PDB file of C-alpha atoms in Angstrom:
ATOM      1  CA  MET W 143       0.000   0.000   0.000  1.00  0.00           C
ATOM      2  CA  ALA W 144       2.816   2.372   0.945  1.00  0.00           C
ATOM      3  CA  GLY W 145       4.683   1.381  -2.215  1.00  0.00           C
ATOM      4  CA  ASN W 146       1.684   2.278  -4.361  1.00  0.00           C
ATOM      5  CA  CYS W 147       1.405   5.694  -2.662  1.00  0.00           C
ATOM      6  CA  ASN W 148       5.098   6.382  -3.231  1.00  0.00           C
ATOM      7  CA  SER W 149       4.778   5.375  -6.879  1.00  0.00           C
ATOM      8  CA  ARG W 150       1.781   7.642  -7.331  1.00  0.00           C
ATOM      9  CA  SER W 151       3.634  10.523  -5.655  1.00  0.00           C
ATOM     10  CA  LEU W 152       6.624  10.007  -7.935  1.00  0.00           C
ATOM     11  CA  VAL W 153       4.396   9.909 -11.009  1.00  0.00           C
ATOM     12  CA  ALA W 154       2.623  13.089  -9.856  1.00  0.00           C
ATOM     13  CA  VAL W 155       5.932  14.889  -9.329  1.00  0.00           C
ATOM     14  CA  LEU W 156       7.253  13.778 -12.702  1.00  0.00           C
ATOM     15  CA  SER W 157       4.006  14.858 -14.368  1.00  0.00           C
ATOM     16  CA  LEU W 158       4.279  18.251 -12.680  1.00  0.00           C
ATOM     17  CA  PHE W 159       7.865  18.541 -13.905  1.00  0.00           C
ATOM     18  CA  VAL W 160       6.877  17.751 -17.484  1.00  0.00           C
ATOM     19  CA  LEU W 161       3.964  20.203 -17.300  1.00  0.00           C
ATOM     20  CA  CYS W 162       6.109  23.008 -15.861  1.00  0.00           C
ATOM     21  CA  SER W 163       8.815  22.354 -18.430  1.00  0.00           C
ATOM     22  CA  SER W 164       6.255  22.493 -21.242  1.00  0.00           C
ATOM     23  CA  PHE W 165       4.938  25.868 -20.099  1.00  0.00           C
ATOM     24  CA  ASP W 166       8.383  27.272 -19.174  1.00  0.00           C
ATOM     25  CA  VAL W 167       7.533  27.768 -15.505  1.00  0.00           C
ATOM     26  CA  ILE W 168      11.199  27.221 -14.620  1.00  0.00           C
ATOM     27  CA  PRO W 169      12.847  30.593 -15.157  1.00  0.00           C
ATOM     28  CA  VAL W 170      15.502  30.668 -17.845  1.00  0.00           C
ATOM     29  CA  ALA W 171      18.004  33.503 -17.978  1.00  0.00           C
ATOM     30  CA  GLU W 172      18.408  35.136 -21.349  1.00  0.00           C
ATOM     31  CA  ALA W 173      20.751  37.953 -22.277  1.00  0.00           C
ATOM     32  CA  ILE W 174      19.294  41.163 -23.659  1.00  0.00           C
ATOM     33  CA  TRP W 175      20.879  43.422 -26.248  1.00  0.00           C
ATOM     34  CA  PHE W 176      20.451  47.171 -26.255  1.00  0.00           C
ATOM     35  CA  THR W 177      22.179  50.253 -27.592  1.00  0.00           C
ATOM     36  CA  ILE W 178      23.981  52.978 -25.674  1.00  0.00           C
ATOM     37  CA  PRO W 179      23.683  56.485 -27.185  1.00  0.00           C
ATOM     38  CA  SER W 180      26.861  58.363 -27.984  1.00  0.00           C
ATOM     39  CA  SER W 181      26.144  61.162 -25.508  1.00  0.00           C
ATOM     40  CA  GLY W 182      23.712  59.751 -22.994  1.00  0.00           C
ATOM     41  CA  THR W 183      22.969  57.028 -20.474  1.00  0.00           C
ATOM     42  CA  LYS W 184      21.078  53.787 -20.925  1.00  0.00           C
ATOM     43  CA  CYS W 185      19.488  52.333 -17.787  1.00  0.00           C
ATOM     44  CA  VAL W 186      17.863  48.985 -17.114  1.00  0.00           C
ATOM     45  CA  SER W 187      15.754  48.414 -14.007  1.00  0.00           C
ATOM     46  CA  GLU W 188      13.990  45.491 -12.400  1.00  0.00           C
ATOM     47  CA  GLU W 189      11.820  45.237  -9.312  1.00  0.00           C
ATOM     48  CA  ILE W 190      13.342  42.696  -6.942  1.00  0.00           C
ATOM     49  CA  GLN W 191      12.269  41.659  -3.485  1.00  0.00           C
ATOM     50  CA  ASN W 192      14.470  41.434  -0.410  1.00  0.00           C
ATOM     51  CA  ASN W 193      17.177  38.760   0.116  1.00  0.00           C
ATOM     52  CA  VAL W 194      17.499  37.679  -3.534  1.00  0.00           C
ATOM     53  CA  VAL W 195      20.769  36.828  -5.272  1.00  0.00           C
ATOM     54  CA  VAL W 196      21.509  38.870  -8.398  1.00  0.00           C
ATOM     55  CA  LEU W 197      24.187  38.008 -10.961  1.00  0.00           C
ATOM     56  CA  ALA W 198      24.930  39.885 -14.181  1.00  0.00           C
ATOM     57  CA  ASP W 199      27.471  39.791 -16.998  1.00  0.00           C
ATOM     58  CA  TYR W 200      27.839  42.622 -19.513  1.00  0.00           C
ATOM     59  CA  TYR W 201      30.047  43.197 -22.519  1.00  0.00           C
ATOM     60  CA  ILE W 202      30.328  45.419 -25.559  1.00  0.00           C
ATOM     61  CA  ILE W 203      29.393  43.842 -28.890  1.00  0.00           C
ATOM     62  CA  ASN W 204      31.732  45.012 -31.646  1.00  0.00           C
ATOM     63  CA  GLU W 205      31.969  42.310 -34.282  1.00  0.00           C
ATOM     64  CA  ASP W 206      33.653  44.512 -36.866  1.00  0.00           C
ATOM     65  CA  GLN W 207      36.612  45.605 -34.728  1.00  0.00           C
ATOM     66  CA  PRO W 208      36.614  43.646 -31.449  1.00  0.00           C
ATOM     67  CA  GLN W 209      40.099  44.891 -30.548  1.00  0.00           C
ATOM     68  CA  HIS W 210      38.932  48.536 -30.802  1.00  0.00           C
ATOM     69  CA  ALA W 211      35.684  48.233 -28.848  1.00  0.00           C
ATOM     70  CA  PRO W 212      34.687  51.447 -27.035  1.00  0.00           C
ATOM     71  CA  THR W 213      34.882  51.446 -23.246  1.00  0.00           C
ATOM     72  CA  ILE W 214      31.926  52.121 -20.986  1.00  0.00           C
ATOM     73  CA  SER W 215      31.176  53.030 -17.386  1.00  0.00           C
ATOM     74  CA  VAL W 216      28.690  51.099 -15.279  1.00  0.00           C
ATOM     75  CA  LYS W 217      26.824  51.970 -12.103  1.00  0.00           C
ATOM     76  CA  VAL W 218      24.315  49.825 -10.237  1.00  0.00           C
ATOM     77  CA  THR W 219      22.206  51.333  -7.452  1.00  0.00           C
ATOM     78  CA  SER W 220      19.627  50.053  -4.984  1.00  0.00           C
ATOM     79  CA  PRO W 221      16.094  51.463  -4.569  1.00  0.00           C
ATOM     80  CA  TYR W 222      17.409  53.819  -1.855  1.00  0.00           C
ATOM     81  CA  GLY W 223      20.360  55.019  -3.943  1.00  0.00           C
ATOM     82  CA  ASN W 224      23.095  52.850  -2.423  1.00  0.00           C
ATOM     83  CA  ASN W 225      25.970  52.132  -4.810  1.00  0.00           C
ATOM     84  CA  LEU W 226      26.235  48.374  -5.422  1.00  0.00           C
ATOM     85  CA  HIS W 227      28.640  48.329  -8.379  1.00  0.00           C
ATOM     86  CA  HIS W 228      30.705  50.956 -10.184  1.00  0.00           C
ATOM     87  CA  ASN W 229      33.196  50.334 -12.969  1.00  0.00           C
ATOM     88  CA  GLU W 230      34.853  52.601 -15.555  1.00  0.00           C
ATOM     89  CA  ASN W 231      36.842  52.207 -18.781  1.00  0.00           C
ATOM     90  CA  VAL W 232      35.798  48.596 -19.405  1.00  0.00           C
ATOM     91  CA  THR W 233      34.487  46.600 -22.339  1.00  0.00           C
ATOM     92  CA  HIS W 234      33.088  43.800 -20.189  1.00  0.00           C
ATOM     93  CA  GLY W 235      32.492  42.944 -16.568  1.00  0.00           C
ATOM     94  CA  GLN W 236      30.145  41.412 -14.058  1.00  0.00           C
ATOM     95  CA  PHE W 237      28.530  42.158 -10.728  1.00  0.00           C
ATOM     96  CA  ALA W 238      26.878  40.099  -8.016  1.00  0.00           C
ATOM     97  CA  PHE W 239      25.049  41.020  -4.849  1.00  0.00           C
ATOM     98  CA  THR W 240      22.261  39.934  -2.529  1.00  0.00           C
ATOM     99  CA  THR W 241      19.433  42.414  -2.247  1.00  0.00           C
ATOM    100  CA  SER W 242      18.845  44.011   1.145  1.00  0.00           C
ATOM    101  CA  GLU W 243      15.999  46.273   0.007  1.00  0.00           C
ATOM    102  CA  ALA W 244      12.830  45.579  -1.947  1.00  0.00           C
ATOM    103  CA  GLY W 245      12.173  47.783  -4.968  1.00  0.00           C
ATOM    104  CA  ASN W 246      13.597  48.801  -8.351  1.00  0.00           C
ATOM    105  CA  TYR W 247      17.300  48.101  -8.845  1.00  0.00           C
ATOM    106  CA  LEU W 248      18.873  50.272 -11.533  1.00  0.00           C
ATOM    107  CA  ALA W 249      21.865  49.507 -13.766  1.00  0.00           C
ATOM    108  CA  CYS W 250      23.089  52.416 -15.912  1.00  0.00           C
ATOM    109  CA  PHE W 251      25.619  52.296 -18.756  1.00  0.00           C
ATOM    110  CA  TRP W 252      27.278  55.128 -20.653  1.00  0.00           C
ATOM    111  CA  LEU W 253      30.249  55.657 -22.947  1.00  0.00           C
ATOM    112  CA  ASP W 254      33.389  57.139 -21.445  1.00  0.00           C
ATOM    113  CA  ASN W 255      34.012  60.753 -22.410  1.00  0.00           C
ATOM    114  CA  HIS W 256      37.098  60.091 -24.478  1.00  0.00           C
ATOM    115  CA  GLN W 257      35.365  57.196 -26.247  1.00  0.00           C
ATOM    116  CA  GLN W 258      32.197  58.996 -27.325  1.00  0.00           C
ATOM    117  CA  GLN W 259      31.616  58.646 -31.036  1.00  0.00           C
ATOM    118  CA  ALA W 260      28.942  59.084 -33.639  1.00  0.00           C
ATOM    119  CA  GLY W 261      26.087  56.596 -33.643  1.00  0.00           C
ATOM    120  CA  THR W 262      25.326  54.073 -30.924  1.00  0.00           C
ATOM    121  CA  THR W 263      27.132  51.209 -29.207  1.00  0.00           C
ATOM    122  CA  THR W 264      25.556  47.776 -28.769  1.00  0.00           C
ATOM    123  CA  MET W 265      26.051  45.773 -25.608  1.00  0.00           C
ATOM    124  CA  SER W 266      24.756  42.569 -24.082  1.00  0.00           C
ATOM    125  CA  LEU W 267      23.489  42.192 -20.520  1.00  0.00           C
ATOM    126  CA  ASP W 268      22.839  38.810 -18.934  1.00  0.00           C
ATOM    127  CA  TRP W 269      20.801  39.695 -15.815  1.00  0.00           C
ATOM    128  CA  ARG W 270      19.894  36.732 -13.586  1.00  0.00           C
ATOM    129  CA  ILE W 271      18.040  36.765 -10.287  1.00  0.00           C
ATOM    130  CA  GLY W 272      16.933  34.199  -7.759  1.00  0.00           C
ATOM    131  CA  ILE W 273      16.706  30.647  -9.016  1.00  0.00           C
ATOM    132  CA  ALA W 274      18.158  31.609 -12.412  1.00  0.00           C
ATOM    133  CA  ALA W 275      21.330  32.870 -10.728  1.00  0.00           C
ATOM    134  CA  LYS W 276      22.016  29.586  -8.963  1.00  0.00           C
ATOM    135  CA  ASP W 277      24.950  27.490 -10.163  1.00  0.00           C
ATOM    136  CA  TRP W 278      23.289  24.130 -10.654  1.00  0.00           C
ATOM    137  CA  ASP W 279      26.500  22.465 -11.834  1.00  0.00           C
ATOM    138  CA  SER W 280      28.090  23.225  -8.468  1.00  0.00           C
ATOM    139  CA  VAL W 281      24.966  21.971  -6.695  1.00  0.00           C
ATOM    140  CA  ALA W 282      25.079  18.740  -8.689  1.00  0.00           C
ATOM    141  CA  ARG W 283      28.769  18.179  -7.875  1.00  0.00           C
ATOM    142  CA  LYS W 284      28.340  19.087  -4.201  1.00  0.00           C
ATOM    143  CA  GLU W 285      25.256  16.942  -3.563  1.00  0.00           C
ATOM    144  CA  LYS W 286      26.286  14.246  -6.069  1.00  0.00           C
ATOM    145  CA  ILE W 287      23.006  14.284  -7.941  1.00  0.00           C
ATOM    146  CA  GLU W 288      22.263  14.116 -11.643  1.00  0.00           C
ATOM    147  CA  GLY W 289      19.564  13.379 -14.175  1.00  0.00           C
ATOM    148  CA  VAL W 290      15.989  13.385 -12.967  1.00  0.00           C
ATOM    149  CA  GLU W 291      17.026  14.046  -9.368  1.00  0.00           C
ATOM    150  CA  LEU W 292      18.815  17.229 -10.420  1.00  0.00           C
ATOM    151  CA  ASP W 293      15.792  18.293 -12.484  1.00  0.00           C
ATOM    152  CA  LEU W 294      13.505  17.692  -9.501  1.00  0.00           C
ATOM    153  CA  THR W 295      15.831  19.721  -7.252  1.00  0.00           C
ATOM    154  CA  ARG W 296      15.777  22.524  -9.780  1.00  0.00           C
ATOM    155  CA  LEU W 297      11.988  22.295  -9.990  1.00  0.00           C
ATOM    156  CA  GLU W 298      11.734  22.431  -6.188  1.00  0.00           C
ATOM    157  CA  GLY W 299      13.845  25.592  -6.194  1.00  0.00           C
ATOM    158  CA  ALA W 300      11.625  27.106  -8.882  1.00  0.00           C
ATOM    159  CA  VAL W 301       8.486  26.271  -6.886  1.00  0.00           C
ATOM    160  CA  GLN W 302       9.990  27.858  -3.763  1.00  0.00           C
ATOM    161  CA  ALA W 303      10.928  30.951  -5.767  1.00  0.00           C
ATOM    162  CA  ILE W 304       7.390  31.203  -7.173  1.00  0.00           C
ATOM    163  CA  HIS W 305       5.909  30.750  -3.698  1.00  0.00           C
ATOM    164  CA  THR W 306       8.179  33.459  -2.257  1.00  0.00           C
ATOM    165  CA  ASN W 307       7.282  35.776  -5.109  1.00  0.00           C
ATOM    166  CA  LEU W 308       3.566  35.175  -4.558  1.00  0.00           C
ATOM    167  CA  ILE W 309       3.954  36.032  -0.867  1.00  0.00           C
ATOM    168  CA  TYR W 310       5.807  39.213  -1.848  1.00  0.00           C
ATOM    169  CA  LEU W 311       3.076  40.157  -4.322  1.00  0.00           C
ATOM    170  CA  LYS W 312       0.434  39.462  -1.673  1.00  0.00           C
ATOM    171  CA  GLU W 313       2.218  41.779   0.774  1.00  0.00           C
ATOM    172  CA  ARG W 314       2.542  44.486  -1.894  1.00  0.00           C
ATOM    173  CA  GLU W 315      -1.154  44.130  -2.734  1.00  0.00           C
ATOM    174  CA  ALA W 316      -2.048  44.503   0.962  1.00  0.00           C
ATOM    175  CA  GLU W 317       0.122  47.634   1.218  1.00  0.00           C
ATOM    176  CA  MET W 318      -1.432  49.128  -1.914  1.00  0.00           C
ATOM    177  CA  ARG W 319      -4.932  48.290  -0.678  1.00  0.00           C
ATOM    178  CA  GLU W 320      -4.181  49.980   2.657  1.00  0.00           C
ATOM    179  CA  VAL W 321      -2.876  53.084   0.894  1.00  0.00           C
ATOM    180  CA  SER W 322      -5.935  53.093  -1.376  1.00  0.00           C
ATOM    181  CA  GLU W 323      -8.314  52.805   1.581  1.00  0.00           C
ATOM    182  CA  LYS W 324      -6.545  55.640   3.415  1.00  0.00           C
ATOM    183  CA  THR W 325      -6.669  57.784   0.278  1.00  0.00           C
ATOM    184  CA  ASN W 326     -10.379  57.065  -0.206  1.00  0.00           C
ATOM    185  CA  ALA W 327     -11.074  57.934   3.445  1.00  0.00           C
ATOM    186  CA  ARG W 328      -9.187  61.218   3.122  1.00  0.00           C
ATOM    187  CA  VAL W 329     -11.036  62.067  -0.099  1.00  0.00           C
ATOM    188  CA  ALA W 330     -14.367  61.307   1.610  1.00  0.00           C
ATOM    189  CA  TRP W 331     -13.528  63.551   4.579  1.00  0.00           C
ATOM    190  CA  PHE W 332     -12.320  66.279   2.222  1.00  0.00           C
ATOM    191  CA  SER W 333     -15.590  66.047   0.275  1.00  0.00           C
ATOM    192  CA  ILE W 334     -17.606  66.298   3.498  1.00  0.00           C
ATOM    193  CA  MET W 335     -15.540  69.279   4.633  1.00  0.00           C
ATOM    194  CA  SER W 336     -15.937  70.945   1.237  1.00  0.00           C
ATOM    195  CA  LEU W 337     -19.707  70.398   1.364  1.00  0.00           C
ATOM    196  CA  GLY W 338     -19.808  71.818   4.907  1.00  0.00           C
ATOM    197  CA  VAL W 339     -17.819  74.886   3.861  1.00  0.00           C
ATOM    198  CA  CYS W 340     -20.139  75.449   0.868  1.00  0.00           C
ATOM    199  CA  ILE W 341     -23.231  75.196   3.118  1.00  0.00           C
ATOM    200  CA  ALA W 342     -21.695  77.586   5.687  1.00  0.00           C
ATOM    201  CA  VAL W 343     -20.738  80.099   2.984  1.00  0.00           C
ATOM    202  CA  SER W 344     -24.232  79.897   1.481  1.00  0.00           C
ATOM    203  CA  GLY W 345     -25.781  80.496   4.919  1.00  0.00           C
ATOM    204  CA  LEU W 346     -23.505  83.486   5.547  1.00  0.00           C
ATOM    205  CA  GLN W 347     -24.400  84.928   2.135  1.00  0.00           C
ATOM    206  CA  LEU W 348     -28.137  84.589   2.844  1.00  0.00           C
ATOM    207  CA  TRP W 349     -27.697  86.183   6.284  1.00  0.00           C
ATOM    208  CA  HIS W 350     -25.680  89.057   4.811  1.00  0.00           C
ATOM    209  CA  LEU W 351     -28.201  89.678   2.023  1.00  0.00           C
ATOM    210  CA  LYS W 352     -31.088  89.565   4.498  1.00  0.00           C
ATOM    211  CA  ARG W 353     -29.417  92.171   6.727  1.00  0.00           C
ATOM    212  CA  TYR W 354     -28.572  94.311   3.697  1.00  0.00           C
ATOM    213  CA  PHE W 355     -32.157  94.294   2.466  1.00  0.00           C
ATOM    214  CA  GLN W 356     -33.441  95.006   5.991  1.00  0.00           C
ATOM    215  CA  LYS W 357     -31.115  98.023   6.302  1.00  0.00           C
ATOM    216  CA  LYS W 358     -32.334  99.299   2.942  1.00  0.00           C
ATOM    217  CA  LYS W 359     -35.878  98.611   4.141  1.00  0.00           C
ATOM    218  CA  LEU W 360     -36.550  96.517   1.113  1.00  0.00           C
ATOM    219  CA  ILE W 361     -37.999  93.693   3.220  1.00  0.00           C
TER     220      ILE W 361
END
């Protein structure tokens, strides 16, 4: 009986793995390409929750003359403006950190002053967070797992990441709902106050007109 339950559990887990793989639930890191203007800054941002590992690799793409690729400067800041990474006069590099604040993390790139030229410069950025930033080869060597077991471990990490993200979104939704309710309450009180002021002003105007007409003996 216990053997049948274990078999059914294994089949259910494997089915879940196949289903998640089919719909790309497991996050896959992909590099993005973008252009840096000759006299400006290009920034990329992403909203990340607290206590998440972030890894990134960046490099200039210059297929025509790779040995004469322009150099860039890079600056990465946290939502509260803390400097997490700063590099100058480079054609490639990487940065890694664990978030200590929840919010938008900003990575800005610009050409160095002496390297500014006409047109734009293309670069690649491989930005990985959370489960996508984990080195699964090291995990496999350390825990001596491979094949389906490694895939199930990776799937478990993806499920935990999704669960953590859902909790974060739930907390953000609760915060936004609280702010919305406070705003609605303030608007309601402001409307009541405005209505009260309008009624008071109307009453004062009627009283003033009545006294004016009485003084003029019109009423």
